Amino acid sequence: MAIFAAPVSVADDRGVTVAFDKPPQRVVSLLPSITESVCALGKCSALVGVDRFSNWPKSIQGLPKLGGMGDINIERIVQLKPDVVLLEKSSPVIARLNGLGIKTFALDIKSMGDEERALQKLDLVLGTSESTRVWNQIQQEIMRASKQLPTREKNISVYFEVNPAPFAAGSISFIGEILSRLDLVNIIPKSLGPFPKINPEFVVQAKPEVILLTESTIADIQKRPGWSSIPAVSKNQICVFTGNQNDVLVRPGPRMGEAALIISQCVQEKMSSSR
């Protein structure tokens, strides 16, 4: 629901204040989690272009795809005449777009708190009043996912591999926060940061009971020295996520509640089948 048509100034996550005479009618989003947040706030119809990885909800699939982090199509963005481009704080195209007179609004979303703040800021920018409803829904779904996980499955140790470099989900990332809310014990300590690159030997030493990763990585872990001795591997307690599930899991957006349900369900299945 639109709540105003008055001018508004909002500070983005760079600390730059961006002024709008009225809610933007033509919006470009260059990050999937931002695209999903815009749609969750009810403003999918304002989107005129997205990055190549934005693929949810289905209604955006016909929009112009404007490239990825390293190859954003600036000319195409200019042709689309957006009122604002929503993008990641570290995006290399901010200065170029600003130089061409195109407004940018940058967000930096690594934790759950970051997403709550992003929803509130997008509410202000887009002239909507849905952020509290969206945020509460995420929280309710996470609570439901936690209740679904039996007590005997709580406090088991888990390792979440984001990609095969290997980069892991640390305790202070939004994925780490979801694991914590499910009462699962993340083997990656806070001190390593949100998404650290880790030594595979670290995982062997930590002996996680469940490993969570994408289907593209499963073949890779069988070849890693010493990994066959990890309880999760020897007992086949490995959650392997499809591409679509992985999109839900690695995007800090409005589907974080759904991510919690996917994790909870898989941990339950793996632990009960090994008994």
PDB file of C-alpha atoms in Angstrom:
ATOM      1  CA  MET A   1       0.000   0.000   0.000  1.00  0.00           C
ATOM      2  CA  ALA A   2       1.402   3.431  -0.904  1.00  0.00           C
ATOM      3  CA  ILE A   3       1.495   5.681   2.147  1.00  0.00           C
ATOM      4  CA  PHE A   4       2.783   8.943   0.706  1.00  0.00           C
ATOM      5  CA  ALA A   5       3.643  10.844  -2.417  1.00  0.00           C
ATOM      6  CA  ALA A   6       5.642  13.464  -0.523  1.00  0.00           C
ATOM      7  CA  PRO A   7       9.399  14.000  -0.977  1.00  0.00           C
ATOM      8  CA  VAL A   8      11.558  11.740   1.177  1.00  0.00           C
ATOM      9  CA  SER A   9      15.292  11.481   1.926  1.00  0.00           C
ATOM     10  CA  VAL A  10      16.727   8.123   3.024  1.00  0.00           C
ATOM     11  CA  ALA A  11      20.317   7.286   4.036  1.00  0.00           C
ATOM     12  CA  ASP A  12      21.547   4.128   2.296  1.00  0.00           C
ATOM     13  CA  ASP A  13      24.120   1.716   3.742  1.00  0.00           C
ATOM     14  CA  ARG A  14      27.018   3.832   2.465  1.00  0.00           C
ATOM     15  CA  GLY A  15      25.693   6.633   4.669  1.00  0.00           C
ATOM     16  CA  VAL A  16      24.752   8.581   1.525  1.00  0.00           C
ATOM     17  CA  THR A  17      21.398  10.382   1.761  1.00  0.00           C
ATOM     18  CA  VAL A  18      19.319   9.857  -1.380  1.00  0.00           C
ATOM     19  CA  ALA A  19      16.387  12.219  -2.011  1.00  0.00           C
ATOM     20  CA  PHE A  20      13.180  11.292  -3.838  1.00  0.00           C
ATOM     21  CA  ASP A  21      10.429  13.735  -4.872  1.00  0.00           C
ATOM     22  CA  LYS A  22       7.993  10.824  -5.006  1.00  0.00           C
ATOM     23  CA  PRO A  23       8.201   7.012  -4.807  1.00  0.00           C
ATOM     24  CA  PRO A  24      10.202   5.707  -7.806  1.00  0.00           C
ATOM     25  CA  GLN A  25       8.021   4.304 -10.604  1.00  0.00           C
ATOM     26  CA  ARG A  26      10.908   2.694 -12.520  1.00  0.00           C
ATOM     27  CA  VAL A  27      13.277   0.591 -10.414  1.00  0.00           C
ATOM     28  CA  VAL A  28      16.305  -1.503 -11.386  1.00  0.00           C
ATOM     29  CA  SER A  29      17.567  -4.116  -8.885  1.00  0.00           C
ATOM     30  CA  LEU A  30      21.056  -5.582  -9.275  1.00  0.00           C
ATOM     31  CA  LEU A  31      20.950  -8.170  -6.462  1.00  0.00           C
ATOM     32  CA  PRO A  32      18.561 -11.157  -6.107  1.00  0.00           C
ATOM     33  CA  SER A  33      17.904 -10.616  -2.387  1.00  0.00           C
ATOM     34  CA  ILE A  34      16.973  -6.969  -3.071  1.00  0.00           C
ATOM     35  CA  THR A  35      14.729  -7.992  -5.992  1.00  0.00           C
ATOM     36  CA  GLU A  36      12.928 -10.447  -3.689  1.00  0.00           C
ATOM     37  CA  SER A  37      12.559  -7.804  -0.968  1.00  0.00           C
ATOM     38  CA  VAL A  38      11.071  -5.273  -3.411  1.00  0.00           C
ATOM     39  CA  CYS A  39       8.518  -7.891  -4.496  1.00  0.00           C
ATOM     40  CA  ALA A  40       7.736  -8.939  -0.907  1.00  0.00           C
ATOM     41  CA  LEU A  41       6.911  -5.276  -0.185  1.00  0.00           C
ATOM     42  CA  GLY A  42       4.397  -5.386  -3.053  1.00  0.00           C
ATOM     43  CA  LYS A  43       6.370  -3.342  -5.615  1.00  0.00           C
ATOM     44  CA  CYS A  44       7.336  -6.004  -8.173  1.00  0.00           C
ATOM     45  CA  SER A  45       5.416  -3.976 -10.763  1.00  0.00           C
ATOM     46  CA  ALA A  46       7.886  -1.069 -10.386  1.00  0.00           C
ATOM     47  CA  LEU A  47      10.839  -3.237 -11.503  1.00  0.00           C
ATOM     48  CA  VAL A  48      11.995  -2.563 -15.081  1.00  0.00           C
ATOM     49  CA  GLY A  49      15.240  -4.586 -15.025  1.00  0.00           C
ATOM     50  CA  VAL A  50      17.173  -6.999 -12.782  1.00  0.00           C
ATOM     51  CA  ASP A  51      20.574  -8.724 -12.543  1.00  0.00           C
ATOM     52  CA  ARG A  52      21.054 -12.090 -14.254  1.00  0.00           C
ATOM     53  CA  PHE A  53      20.663 -14.103 -11.034  1.00  0.00           C
ATOM     54  CA  SER A  54      17.313 -12.631  -9.952  1.00  0.00           C
ATOM     55  CA  ASN A  55      14.800 -15.399 -10.702  1.00  0.00           C
ATOM     56  CA  TRP A  56      12.084 -15.135  -8.021  1.00  0.00           C
ATOM     57  CA  PRO A  57       9.192 -14.538  -7.966  1.00  0.00           C
ATOM     58  CA  LYS A  58       8.175 -15.909 -11.390  1.00  0.00           C
ATOM     59  CA  SER A  59       6.569 -12.592 -12.397  1.00  0.00           C
ATOM     60  CA  ILE A  60      10.036 -10.990 -12.875  1.00  0.00           C
ATOM     61  CA  GLN A  61      11.387 -13.622 -15.245  1.00  0.00           C
ATOM     62  CA  GLY A  62      10.495 -11.675 -18.380  1.00  0.00           C
ATOM     63  CA  LEU A  63      12.351  -8.529 -17.268  1.00  0.00           C
ATOM     64  CA  PRO A  64      15.574  -7.390 -18.989  1.00  0.00           C
ATOM     65  CA  LYS A  65      18.598  -9.130 -17.435  1.00  0.00           C
ATOM     66  CA  LEU A  66      21.410  -6.632 -16.869  1.00  0.00           C
ATOM     67  CA  GLY A  67      24.419  -8.855 -16.106  1.00  0.00           C
ATOM     68  CA  GLY A  68      26.146  -9.879 -12.881  1.00  0.00           C
ATOM     69  CA  MET A  69      28.568  -8.333 -10.391  1.00  0.00           C
ATOM     70  CA  GLY A  70      31.453  -8.083 -12.887  1.00  0.00           C
ATOM     71  CA  ASP A  71      29.646  -7.332 -16.158  1.00  0.00           C
ATOM     72  CA  ILE A  72      26.715  -5.000 -15.458  1.00  0.00           C
ATOM     73  CA  ASN A  73      25.289  -3.591 -18.714  1.00  0.00           C
ATOM     74  CA  ILE A  74      25.432   0.156 -17.997  1.00  0.00           C
ATOM     75  CA  GLU A  75      24.141   1.186 -21.450  1.00  0.00           C
ATOM     76  CA  ARG A  76      21.036  -0.953 -21.050  1.00  0.00           C
ATOM     77  CA  ILE A  77      20.389   0.524 -17.590  1.00  0.00           C
ATOM     78  CA  VAL A  78      20.587   4.044 -19.074  1.00  0.00           C
ATOM     79  CA  GLN A  79      18.092   3.034 -21.797  1.00  0.00           C
ATOM     80  CA  LEU A  80      15.639   1.812 -19.122  1.00  0.00           C
ATOM     81  CA  LYS A  81      15.558   5.327 -17.563  1.00  0.00           C
ATOM     82  CA  PRO A  82      15.247   4.090 -13.944  1.00  0.00           C
ATOM     83  CA  ASP A  83      14.281   6.486 -11.146  1.00  0.00           C
ATOM     84  CA  VAL A  84      16.652   4.491  -8.920  1.00  0.00           C
ATOM     85  CA  VAL A  85      19.055   1.544  -9.135  1.00  0.00           C
ATOM     86  CA  LEU A  86      19.132  -0.662  -6.037  1.00  0.00           C
ATOM     87  CA  LEU A  87      22.438  -2.477  -5.598  1.00  0.00           C
ATOM     88  CA  GLU A  88      25.088  -3.875  -3.267  1.00  0.00           C
ATOM     89  CA  LYS A  89      27.190  -1.397  -1.275  1.00  0.00           C
ATOM     90  CA  SER A  90      30.432  -2.697  -2.811  1.00  0.00           C
ATOM     91  CA  SER A  91      29.114  -2.633  -6.405  1.00  0.00           C
ATOM     92  CA  PRO A  92      31.778  -1.281  -8.790  1.00  0.00           C
ATOM     93  CA  VAL A  93      29.176   0.484 -10.985  1.00  0.00           C
ATOM     94  CA  ILE A  94      27.885   3.005  -8.398  1.00  0.00           C
ATOM     95  CA  ALA A  95      30.278   5.814  -9.424  1.00  0.00           C
ATOM     96  CA  ARG A  96      29.594   5.305 -13.149  1.00  0.00           C
ATOM     97  CA  LEU A  97      25.828   5.336 -12.707  1.00  0.00           C
ATOM     98  CA  ASN A  98      25.991   8.431 -10.500  1.00  0.00           C
ATOM     99  CA  GLY A  99      28.232  10.086 -13.104  1.00  0.00           C
ATOM    100  CA  LEU A 100      25.514   9.453 -15.697  1.00  0.00           C
ATOM    101  CA  GLY A 101      22.950  11.145 -13.455  1.00  0.00           C
ATOM    102  CA  ILE A 102      21.294   7.902 -12.325  1.00  0.00           C
ATOM    103  CA  LYS A 103      20.308   7.627  -8.662  1.00  0.00           C
ATOM    104  CA  THR A 104      21.684   4.644  -6.760  1.00  0.00           C
ATOM    105  CA  PHE A 105      20.589   3.279  -3.405  1.00  0.00           C
ATOM    106  CA  ALA A 106      23.101   0.845  -1.913  1.00  0.00           C
ATOM    107  CA  LEU A 107      22.433  -1.870   0.663  1.00  0.00           C
ATOM    108  CA  ASP A 108      24.807  -4.158   2.581  1.00  0.00           C
ATOM    109  CA  ILE A 109      22.967  -7.286   3.766  1.00  0.00           C
ATOM    110  CA  LYS A 110      24.982  -9.956   5.592  1.00  0.00           C
ATOM    111  CA  SER A 111      22.939 -10.562   8.749  1.00  0.00           C
ATOM    112  CA  MET A 112      19.265 -10.840   9.672  1.00  0.00           C
ATOM    113  CA  GLY A 113      19.394  -7.398  11.281  1.00  0.00           C
ATOM    114  CA  ASP A 114      20.732  -6.014   7.986  1.00  0.00           C
ATOM    115  CA  GLU A 115      17.707  -7.428   6.132  1.00  0.00           C
ATOM    116  CA  GLU A 116      15.278  -5.978   8.686  1.00  0.00           C
ATOM    117  CA  ARG A 117      16.917  -2.573   8.210  1.00  0.00           C
ATOM    118  CA  ALA A 118      16.925  -2.982   4.405  1.00  0.00           C
ATOM    119  CA  LEU A 119      13.184  -3.714   4.385  1.00  0.00           C
ATOM    120  CA  GLN A 120      12.524  -0.600   6.491  1.00  0.00           C
ATOM    121  CA  LYS A 121      14.639   1.574   4.177  1.00  0.00           C
ATOM    122  CA  LEU A 122      13.008   0.121   1.053  1.00  0.00           C
ATOM    123  CA  ASP A 123       9.590   0.856   2.599  1.00  0.00           C
ATOM    124  CA  LEU A 124      10.613   4.526   2.797  1.00  0.00           C
ATOM    125  CA  VAL A 125      12.104   4.623  -0.713  1.00  0.00           C
ATOM    126  CA  LEU A 126       9.252   2.755  -2.416  1.00  0.00           C
ATOM    127  CA  GLY A 127       6.435   4.438  -0.489  1.00  0.00           C
ATOM    128  CA  THR A 128       5.174   1.160   0.993  1.00  0.00           C
ATOM    129  CA  SER A 129       4.298   0.153   4.563  1.00  0.00           C
ATOM    130  CA  GLU A 130       4.859  -3.598   4.447  1.00  0.00           C
ATOM    131  CA  SER A 131       8.276  -4.086   6.111  1.00  0.00           C
ATOM    132  CA  THR A 132       6.908  -4.992   9.564  1.00  0.00           C
ATOM    133  CA  ARG A 133       4.514  -7.573   8.094  1.00  0.00           C
ATOM    134  CA  VAL A 134       7.250  -9.130   5.930  1.00  0.00           C
ATOM    135  CA  TRP A 135       9.725  -9.213   8.831  1.00  0.00           C
ATOM    136  CA  ASN A 136       7.187 -10.737  11.242  1.00  0.00           C
ATOM    137  CA  GLN A 137       6.368 -13.438   8.704  1.00  0.00           C
ATOM    138  CA  ILE A 138      10.074 -14.360   8.410  1.00  0.00           C
ATOM    139  CA  GLN A 139      10.305 -14.607  12.225  1.00  0.00           C
ATOM    140  CA  GLN A 140       7.163 -16.749  12.504  1.00  0.00           C
ATOM    141  CA  GLU A 141       8.436 -19.177   9.859  1.00  0.00           C
ATOM    142  CA  ILE A 142      11.805 -19.513  11.634  1.00  0.00           C
ATOM    143  CA  MET A 143       9.995 -20.171  14.915  1.00  0.00           C
ATOM    144  CA  ARG A 144       7.865 -22.814  13.204  1.00  0.00           C
ATOM    145  CA  ALA A 145      10.966 -24.454  11.709  1.00  0.00           C
ATOM    146  CA  SER A 146      12.578 -24.556  15.162  1.00  0.00           C
ATOM    147  CA  LYS A 147       9.480 -26.133  16.755  1.00  0.00           C
ATOM    148  CA  GLN A 148       9.406 -28.783  14.015  1.00  0.00           C
ATOM    149  CA  LEU A 149      12.920 -29.952  14.920  1.00  0.00           C
ATOM    150  CA  PRO A 150      12.665 -32.557  17.721  1.00  0.00           C
ATOM    151  CA  THR A 151      14.610 -31.861  20.936  1.00  0.00           C
ATOM    152  CA  ARG A 152      16.978 -34.772  20.262  1.00  0.00           C
ATOM    153  CA  GLU A 153      18.035 -33.087  17.018  1.00  0.00           C
ATOM    154  CA  LYS A 154      18.866 -29.811  18.795  1.00  0.00           C
ATOM    155  CA  ASN A 155      22.482 -29.012  19.683  1.00  0.00           C
ATOM    156  CA  ILE A 156      23.990 -31.263  17.013  1.00  0.00           C
ATOM    157  CA  SER A 157      27.060 -29.858  15.249  1.00  0.00           C
ATOM    158  CA  VAL A 158      26.685 -28.744  11.648  1.00  0.00           C
ATOM    159  CA  TYR A 159      28.818 -27.358   8.826  1.00  0.00           C
ATOM    160  CA  PHE A 160      27.225 -25.246   6.074  1.00  0.00           C
ATOM    161  CA  GLU A 161      29.365 -24.922   2.934  1.00  0.00           C
ATOM    162  CA  VAL A 162      28.382 -21.949   0.775  1.00  0.00           C
ATOM    163  CA  ASN A 163      30.644 -22.942  -2.131  1.00  0.00           C
ATOM    164  CA  PRO A 164      33.448 -25.434  -2.782  1.00  0.00           C
ATOM    165  CA  ALA A 165      36.415 -23.019  -2.367  1.00  0.00           C
ATOM    166  CA  PRO A 166      35.462 -23.909   0.451  1.00  0.00           C
ATOM    167  CA  PHE A 167      33.662 -20.870   1.847  1.00  0.00           C
ATOM    168  CA  ALA A 168      31.578 -21.569   4.936  1.00  0.00           C
ATOM    169  CA  ALA A 169      28.631 -19.844   6.602  1.00  0.00           C
ATOM    170  CA  GLY A 170      30.016 -18.330   9.807  1.00  0.00           C
ATOM    171  CA  SER A 171      28.056 -17.836  13.028  1.00  0.00           C
ATOM    172  CA  ILE A 172      27.498 -14.122  12.395  1.00  0.00           C
ATOM    173  CA  SER A 173      26.122 -14.542   8.840  1.00  0.00           C
ATOM    174  CA  PHE A 174      22.361 -14.705   8.315  1.00  0.00           C
ATOM    175  CA  ILE A 175      22.740 -18.457   7.585  1.00  0.00           C
ATOM    176  CA  GLY A 176      24.647 -18.858  10.868  1.00  0.00           C
ATOM    177  CA  GLU A 177      21.875 -16.963  12.655  1.00  0.00           C
ATOM    178  CA  ILE A 178      19.256 -19.294  11.167  1.00  0.00           C
ATOM    179  CA  LEU A 179      21.269 -22.338  12.354  1.00  0.00           C
ATOM    180  CA  SER A 180      21.482 -20.788  15.818  1.00  0.00           C
ATOM    181  CA  ARG A 181      17.729 -20.096  15.915  1.00  0.00           C
ATOM    182  CA  LEU A 182      17.190 -23.795  15.110  1.00  0.00           C
ATOM    183  CA  ASP A 183      19.453 -24.641  18.109  1.00  0.00           C
ATOM    184  CA  LEU A 184      22.045 -26.226  15.829  1.00  0.00           C
ATOM    185  CA  VAL A 185      25.734 -25.765  16.670  1.00  0.00           C
ATOM    186  CA  ASN A 186      27.747 -24.186  13.849  1.00  0.00           C
ATOM    187  CA  ILE A 187      31.342 -25.475  13.816  1.00  0.00           C
ATOM    188  CA  ILE A 188      32.535 -22.141  12.346  1.00  0.00           C
ATOM    189  CA  PRO A 189      33.299 -19.695  15.200  1.00  0.00           C
ATOM    190  CA  LYS A 190      32.226 -16.022  15.224  1.00  0.00           C
ATOM    191  CA  SER A 191      35.874 -14.929  15.117  1.00  0.00           C
ATOM    192  CA  LEU A 192      36.223 -16.074  11.485  1.00  0.00           C
ATOM    193  CA  GLY A 193      33.608 -13.584  10.221  1.00  0.00           C
ATOM    194  CA  PRO A 194      30.402 -14.072   8.186  1.00  0.00           C
ATOM    195  CA  PHE A 195      31.617 -16.148   5.189  1.00  0.00           C
ATOM    196  CA  PRO A 196      35.223 -17.272   5.768  1.00  0.00           C
ATOM    197  CA  LYS A 197      37.337 -19.337   3.397  1.00  0.00           C
ATOM    198  CA  ILE A 198      38.406 -22.271   5.505  1.00  0.00           C
ATOM    199  CA  ASN A 199      40.986 -25.036   5.497  1.00  0.00           C
ATOM    200  CA  PRO A 200      39.187 -28.350   4.775  1.00  0.00           C
ATOM    201  CA  GLU A 201      41.281 -29.903   7.578  1.00  0.00           C
ATOM    202  CA  PHE A 202      39.416 -27.614  10.020  1.00  0.00           C
ATOM    203  CA  VAL A 203      36.184 -29.470   9.202  1.00  0.00           C
ATOM    204  CA  VAL A 204      37.873 -32.868   9.696  1.00  0.00           C
ATOM    205  CA  GLN A 205      39.000 -31.757  13.181  1.00  0.00           C
ATOM    206  CA  ALA A 206      35.571 -30.298  14.075  1.00  0.00           C
ATOM    207  CA  LYS A 207      33.742 -33.577  13.231  1.00  0.00           C
ATOM    208  CA  PRO A 208      30.309 -32.122  12.313  1.00  0.00           C
ATOM    209  CA  GLU A 209      27.340 -34.512  12.623  1.00  0.00           C
ATOM    210  CA  VAL A 210      25.541 -32.976   9.633  1.00  0.00           C
ATOM    211  CA  ILE A 211      26.973 -31.226   6.558  1.00  0.00           C
ATOM    212  CA  LEU A 212      24.827 -28.909   4.427  1.00  0.00           C
ATOM    213  CA  LEU A 213      25.882 -28.079   0.850  1.00  0.00           C
ATOM    214  CA  THR A 214      24.734 -27.759  -2.766  1.00  0.00           C
ATOM    215  CA  GLU A 215      24.385 -30.626  -5.221  1.00  0.00           C
ATOM    216  CA  SER A 216      27.276 -29.182  -7.296  1.00  0.00           C
ATOM    217  CA  THR A 217      29.695 -29.745  -4.378  1.00  0.00           C
ATOM    218  CA  ILE A 218      28.768 -33.271  -3.281  1.00  0.00           C
ATOM    219  CA  ALA A 219      31.209 -35.064  -5.633  1.00  0.00           C
ATOM    220  CA  ASP A 220      34.006 -32.747  -4.533  1.00  0.00           C
ATOM    221  CA  ILE A 221      33.837 -33.573  -0.816  1.00  0.00           C
ATOM    222  CA  GLN A 222      34.311 -37.326  -1.340  1.00  0.00           C
ATOM    223  CA  LYS A 223      37.818 -36.542  -2.672  1.00  0.00           C
ATOM    224  CA  ARG A 224      38.936 -34.361   0.247  1.00  0.00           C
ATOM    225  CA  PRO A 225      41.645 -35.982   2.404  1.00  0.00           C
ATOM    226  CA  GLY A 226      40.354 -37.238   5.741  1.00  0.00           C
ATOM    227  CA  TRP A 227      36.729 -36.299   5.113  1.00  0.00           C
ATOM    228  CA  SER A 228      35.561 -39.926   5.081  1.00  0.00           C
ATOM    229  CA  SER A 229      36.242 -39.979   8.847  1.00  0.00           C
ATOM    230  CA  ILE A 230      33.835 -37.069   9.545  1.00  0.00           C
ATOM    231  CA  PRO A 231      30.670 -38.446  11.236  1.00  0.00           C
ATOM    232  CA  ALA A 232      28.407 -36.583   8.760  1.00  0.00           C
ATOM    233  CA  VAL A 233      30.198 -38.248   5.820  1.00  0.00           C
ATOM    234  CA  SER A 234      30.640 -41.753   7.283  1.00  0.00           C
ATOM    235  CA  LYS A 235      26.972 -41.870   8.370  1.00  0.00           C
ATOM    236  CA  ASN A 236      25.750 -40.157   5.168  1.00  0.00           C
ATOM    237  CA  GLN A 237      24.193 -37.282   7.123  1.00  0.00           C
ATOM    238  CA  ILE A 238      24.688 -34.780   4.321  1.00  0.00           C
ATOM    239  CA  CYS A 239      21.953 -32.381   3.248  1.00  0.00           C
ATOM    240  CA  VAL A 240      22.354 -31.820  -0.485  1.00  0.00           C
ATOM    241  CA  PHE A 241      20.336 -28.871  -1.752  1.00  0.00           C
ATOM    242  CA  THR A 242      19.021 -28.380  -5.296  1.00  0.00           C
ATOM    243  CA  GLY A 243      19.769 -25.183  -7.206  1.00  0.00           C
ATOM    244  CA  ASN A 244      16.344 -23.763  -6.350  1.00  0.00           C
ATOM    245  CA  GLN A 245      16.711 -24.613  -2.646  1.00  0.00           C
ATOM    246  CA  ASN A 246      20.193 -23.110  -2.670  1.00  0.00           C
ATOM    247  CA  ASP A 247      18.805 -19.819  -4.040  1.00  0.00           C
ATOM    248  CA  VAL A 248      16.479 -19.683  -1.024  1.00  0.00           C
ATOM    249  CA  LEU A 249      19.275 -20.565   1.422  1.00  0.00           C
ATOM    250  CA  VAL A 250      22.019 -18.175   0.315  1.00  0.00           C
ATOM    251  CA  ARG A 251      19.941 -15.009  -0.186  1.00  0.00           C
ATOM    252  CA  PRO A 252      19.437 -12.778   2.855  1.00  0.00           C
ATOM    253  CA  GLY A 253      15.925 -11.743   1.870  1.00  0.00           C
ATOM    254  CA  PRO A 254      12.252 -12.356   2.580  1.00  0.00           C
ATOM    255  CA  ARG A 255      12.598 -16.131   2.082  1.00  0.00           C
ATOM    256  CA  MET A 256      14.859 -16.640   5.138  1.00  0.00           C
ATOM    257  CA  GLY A 257      11.920 -18.260   6.954  1.00  0.00           C
ATOM    258  CA  GLU A 258      11.575 -20.734   4.095  1.00  0.00           C
ATOM    259  CA  ALA A 259      15.345 -21.371   4.346  1.00  0.00           C
ATOM    260  CA  ALA A 260      14.935 -22.289   8.030  1.00  0.00           C
ATOM    261  CA  LEU A 261      12.171 -24.768   7.119  1.00  0.00           C
ATOM    262  CA  ILE A 262      14.354 -26.388   4.406  1.00  0.00           C
ATOM    263  CA  ILE A 263      17.272 -26.813   6.866  1.00  0.00           C
ATOM    264  CA  SER A 264      15.066 -28.064   9.709  1.00  0.00           C
ATOM    265  CA  GLN A 265      13.378 -30.638   7.485  1.00  0.00           C
ATOM    266  CA  CYS A 266      16.627 -31.999   6.070  1.00  0.00           C
ATOM    267  CA  VAL A 267      18.415 -32.246   9.439  1.00  0.00           C
ATOM    268  CA  GLN A 268      15.392 -34.121  10.807  1.00  0.00           C
ATOM    269  CA  GLU A 269      15.388 -36.562   7.871  1.00  0.00           C
ATOM    270  CA  LYS A 270      19.132 -37.227   8.036  1.00  0.00           C
ATOM    271  CA  MET A 271      19.253 -37.737  11.805  1.00  0.00           C
ATOM    272  CA  SER A 272      16.183 -39.981  11.958  1.00  0.00           C
ATOM    273  CA  SER A 273      17.323 -42.150   9.017  1.00  0.00           C
ATOM    274  CA  SER A 274      20.678 -42.812  10.712  1.00  0.00           C
ATOM    275  CA  ARG A 275      19.085 -44.159  13.906  1.00  0.00           C
TER     276      ARG A 275
END
